Amino acid sequence: MNTFLWIVVVLVALILGLIGGFFMARKYMEKYLKDNPPINKDQLRAMMLQMGQKPSTKKLNQMMNSMKAHAK
């Protein structure tokens, strides 16, 4: 009987740990994305200007599409 009780306690603890870990990880990622948003066209334009390149709309769109495709 003690073995059965031990197995139940371990399974309940495992399930609670998985659920708690999922929600904690989700909250952490939401906070991270809020503090560090993904790059946008304005940031990309500023980076290109700092590198000495003249950013055209076509080139910005190509780079954004490339970054989106690479992220998948």
XYZ file of C-alpha atoms in Angstrom:
72
model
C 0.000 0.000 0.000
C 2.859 2.399 0.761
C 4.328 1.798 -2.703
C 1.032 2.717 -4.360
C 0.793 5.918 -2.312
C 4.398 6.818 -3.171
C 3.721 6.358 -6.912
C 0.594 8.537 -6.714
C 2.473 11.296 -4.872
C 5.299 11.226 -7.436
C 2.858 11.378 -10.362
C 0.900 14.256 -8.824
C 4.123 16.160 -8.135
C 5.293 15.545 -11.701
C 2.033 16.796 -13.201
C 1.991 19.885 -10.962
C 5.619 20.598 -11.835
C 4.933 20.351 -15.558
C 1.920 22.650 -15.351
C 3.739 25.154 -13.140
C 6.812 25.089 -15.382
C 4.721 25.707 -18.473
C 3.052 28.794 -17.017
C 6.290 30.148 -15.574
C 8.064 29.731 -18.924
C 5.163 31.400 -20.733
C 5.220 34.365 -18.360
C 9.005 34.667 -18.727
C 8.785 34.680 -22.544
C 6.009 37.288 -22.530
C 8.118 39.532 -20.283
C 11.213 38.945 -22.427
C 9.400 39.860 -25.651
C 7.931 42.933 -23.991
C 11.372 44.102 -22.810
C 13.187 43.053 -26.038
C 10.765 43.362 -28.954
C 11.671 41.767 -32.278
C 13.428 43.981 -34.795
C 11.277 46.253 -36.969
C 11.886 48.243 -40.152
C 12.944 51.400 -38.312
C 15.612 49.548 -36.357
C 16.789 47.807 -39.518
C 16.967 51.147 -41.334
C 19.052 52.641 -38.486
C 21.439 49.654 -38.554
C 21.919 49.995 -42.302
C 22.599 53.732 -41.987
C 25.190 53.048 -39.273
C 26.893 50.560 -41.601
C 27.061 53.225 -44.309
C 24.386 51.750 -46.572
C 21.529 53.701 -48.133
C 18.414 51.662 -47.258
C 15.795 51.562 -49.994
C 12.255 50.353 -49.340
C 12.825 47.332 -51.576
C 16.000 46.345 -49.736
C 14.319 46.796 -46.329
C 11.406 44.597 -47.403
C 13.799 41.934 -48.721
C 15.748 41.898 -45.457
C 12.573 41.756 -43.331
C 11.217 38.867 -45.424
C 14.573 37.105 -45.149
C 14.582 37.495 -41.364
C 10.994 36.236 -41.099
C 11.788 33.208 -43.271
C 14.912 32.467 -41.235
C 12.977 32.671 -37.954
C 10.572 29.908 -38.991
